[in-house]
Amino acid sequence: MERIVCSWCRGQNEAGAEACTWCGAPLDQAEKVTDSGWREAPRLRDLAEFRFGNSTCQVEGEVVPVAEMNLAPGDGVFFEHHTLLWKDESVPLGMLPTAGGMARVLGGMPYVVTTATGPGRIAFSRDATGEVVVLHLHPSMELDVRGHAFLVASHSIRYSFIRIRGFNNILHGGEGMYMDQFVTVGEPGILLLHGYGNVFERTLGPGEKILLEPGGFLYKDSTVTMDVQQMPVRTGIFRHGLFLAEMTGPGRVGIQSMYLHHQVG
Amino acid sequence: MTDAGGPGSYTCRYCRMSSGGTDLSCPFCGAPVDVTERVTASGWEELPAIADLARIQFGRSDCQVSGLYVPVCDMNLAGDDWVFFSHNVLLWCDTQVELDALSLDGAWNRTLAGMPLVMMYAKGPGHVALSHNVPGETVAIPLHHGQIVDVLEHRFLAATGNVSYTWASSGVWFWTASGGEREQHLPIGRFIDRFTSEGNGLLLLHAPGNVFIRDLAPGQTILIQPSALLYKDASVGLQLHFEYPAGATQAPGSFGLGYRGFQTFLRLSGPGRVAVQSVWDNHSFHYARITSSSPSTQWAWG
């Protein structure tokens, strides 16, 4: 039987499907890739729906999209508590045990990560214009994400945080001291991010490098290394240095166009 | 300017440049070719958003605009082509692109005025991508040799190397007194950015919200919210105008003598093109007494 492969998540879909069953990306539109190799994150149609586990997620709205989940019994998600928009009364909330609580607080990471389990509906949104990016994580994937960019993740994903290596990265890299890390082991999972503005992804070849404004960084495969390069420019009344993140492949890098400009030195 | 896309059978209604019209968008400003003109009954023309992945030519280089909410301008710089921009709009670049600071005069004045102190330049070959940090539209203005455009501060995204950049006093200010306090108001900032093309150049702006343009005839005037101004031809005059609405005689909740409330406008006078943006700062109504101002007019209703 003929199948359609989603160009965003590589998921298999039945012939005739208009949206990907696994990430909601439109299947009847050509992938949009710039001349320099950045592909636009798929713009989900209003009310696009996709599956994870035995549950579904519907994304509604276009300026600040809402991800509404219909959790099946036994399925669960976790999220930062301030992204919760509404929920059914019957949906129980809990806490995800996170190690390194004090280090998280010092690193500016969320101290409280909340869980919700089915059955029932629960919805999430962030606080600024942007796009919901659906990342389908296959088993044995590791993804590093900018702090406070994740919207919600399925319970099969392991959540931790990593310290950004190198004194220069911590001081000048613009990501704070820590990044969220999402790892899948035996089961696949779904991870939803909210990128400010528009979101683009590029796959770097082994050893391929780009320079990136740290505030534009959204996510990367853990195989992509991040270092800091100082530019020959000084800014502001106190002559701050200008630093860019040097990303080196192999792997994917995701960026957001409405970035928070980082200026320290 | 060199025509692109063949003989000049198509003239873009937005940038007035001539091209072959065979592409989906104007090669000089990125406006869609097949879009229906949208003009309000009052004469404002809605500037269509640059189509996703549209390319704009400049010199031997091009700029590809991608994204809907906060568009990214991805410039593919050829050879020695170069562009300049404020350091805070740089999103990413190839490692071989030459980046450095562009020296500017009057750094102290610029710092005091809150304007970017450092302009950077990027020199090809290679890609450099720029974006602003608020939802809105990218506006591409192809400039003829000698053309001068005045731009509200902080709206500039990038310009080609053959466009010179200076700034001039906006000449728009007033002082108010309220109680024992005096306050200076700068409705469009202390300075206005001025761009002059030496040859055929390209100027890129980023406007919060949507953009509307209008060509004023000689002597034609219009009143706008000061911070809604995006850019204007140098031939367009601007002046302060104050209006006192009927009944706005004193500040709400005050007792005894109050100050009559007034609305601040910019009066733009033709000839020339003006552009406004739909997102602006709403700090144009005051309850106070105007003690002095740049040249202005006023009108009291009722």
mmCIF file of C-alpha atoms in Angstrom, chain B residues 152 168-175 184-192 224-227 229 232 237-242 264-268 292-296:
data_model
loop_
_atom_site.group_PDB
_atom_site.id
_atom_site.type_symbol
_atom_site.label_atom_id
_atom_site.label_comp_id
_atom_site.label_asym_id
_atom_site.label_seq_id
_atom_site.Cartn_x
_atom_site.Cartn_y
_atom_site.Cartn_z
ATOM 1 C CA LEU B 152 12.123 56.366 12.595
ATOM 2 C CA ALA B 168 19.739 64.277 12.070
ATOM 3 C CA SER B 169 17.901 65.959 14.871
ATOM 4 C CA SER B 170 14.246 65.068 14.574
ATOM 5 C CA GLY B 171 13.330 68.675 15.372
ATOM 6 C CA VAL B 172 10.208 67.451 17.157
ATOM 7 C CA TRP B 173 10.041 68.155 20.880
ATOM 8 C CA PHE B 174 8.033 69.918 23.559
ATOM 9 C CA TRP B 175 8.201 70.643 27.281
ATOM 10 C CA GLN B 184 10.644 66.986 27.984
ATOM 11 C CA HIS B 185 8.815 64.955 25.338
ATOM 12 C CA LEU B 186 10.407 63.565 22.182
ATOM 13 C CA PRO B 187 7.485 62.018 20.270
ATOM 14 C CA ILE B 188 9.703 60.471 17.554
ATOM 15 C CA GLY B 189 12.974 60.408 19.465
ATOM 16 C CA ARG B 190 15.815 62.875 19.551
ATOM 17 C CA PHE B 191 17.191 61.782 16.183
ATOM 18 C CA ILE B 192 15.870 60.386 12.953
ATOM 19 C CA ILE B 224 -0.595 60.750 12.340
ATOM 20 C CA GLN B 225 0.355 59.300 15.693
ATOM 21 C CA PRO B 226 4.007 60.336 16.051
ATOM 22 C CA SER B 227 5.430 56.898 16.823
ATOM 23 C CA LEU B 229 5.762 56.953 11.431
ATOM 24 C CA LYS B 232 9.204 59.236 4.728
ATOM 25 C CA GLY B 237 7.832 67.945 5.930
ATOM 26 C CA LEU B 238 6.930 67.159 9.517
ATOM 27 C CA GLN B 239 5.742 69.359 12.321
ATOM 28 C CA LEU B 240 4.124 68.999 15.716
ATOM 29 C CA HIS B 241 0.395 69.557 16.088
ATOM 30 C CA PHE B 242 -1.604 69.591 19.325
ATOM 31 C CA THR B 264 -0.072 65.039 20.116
ATOM 32 C CA PHE B 265 0.140 64.515 16.367
ATOM 33 C CA LEU B 266 2.703 64.717 13.627
ATOM 34 C CA ARG B 267 1.575 66.746 10.650
ATOM 35 C CA LEU B 268 3.157 65.356 7.489
ATOM 36 C CA SER B 292 7.670 75.383 24.909
ATOM 37 C CA SER B 293 7.930 73.315 21.763
ATOM 38 C CA SER B 294 9.481 72.971 18.346
ATOM 39 C CA PRO B 295 7.446 74.731 15.616
ATOM 40 C CA SER B 296 3.871 73.572 16.052
#
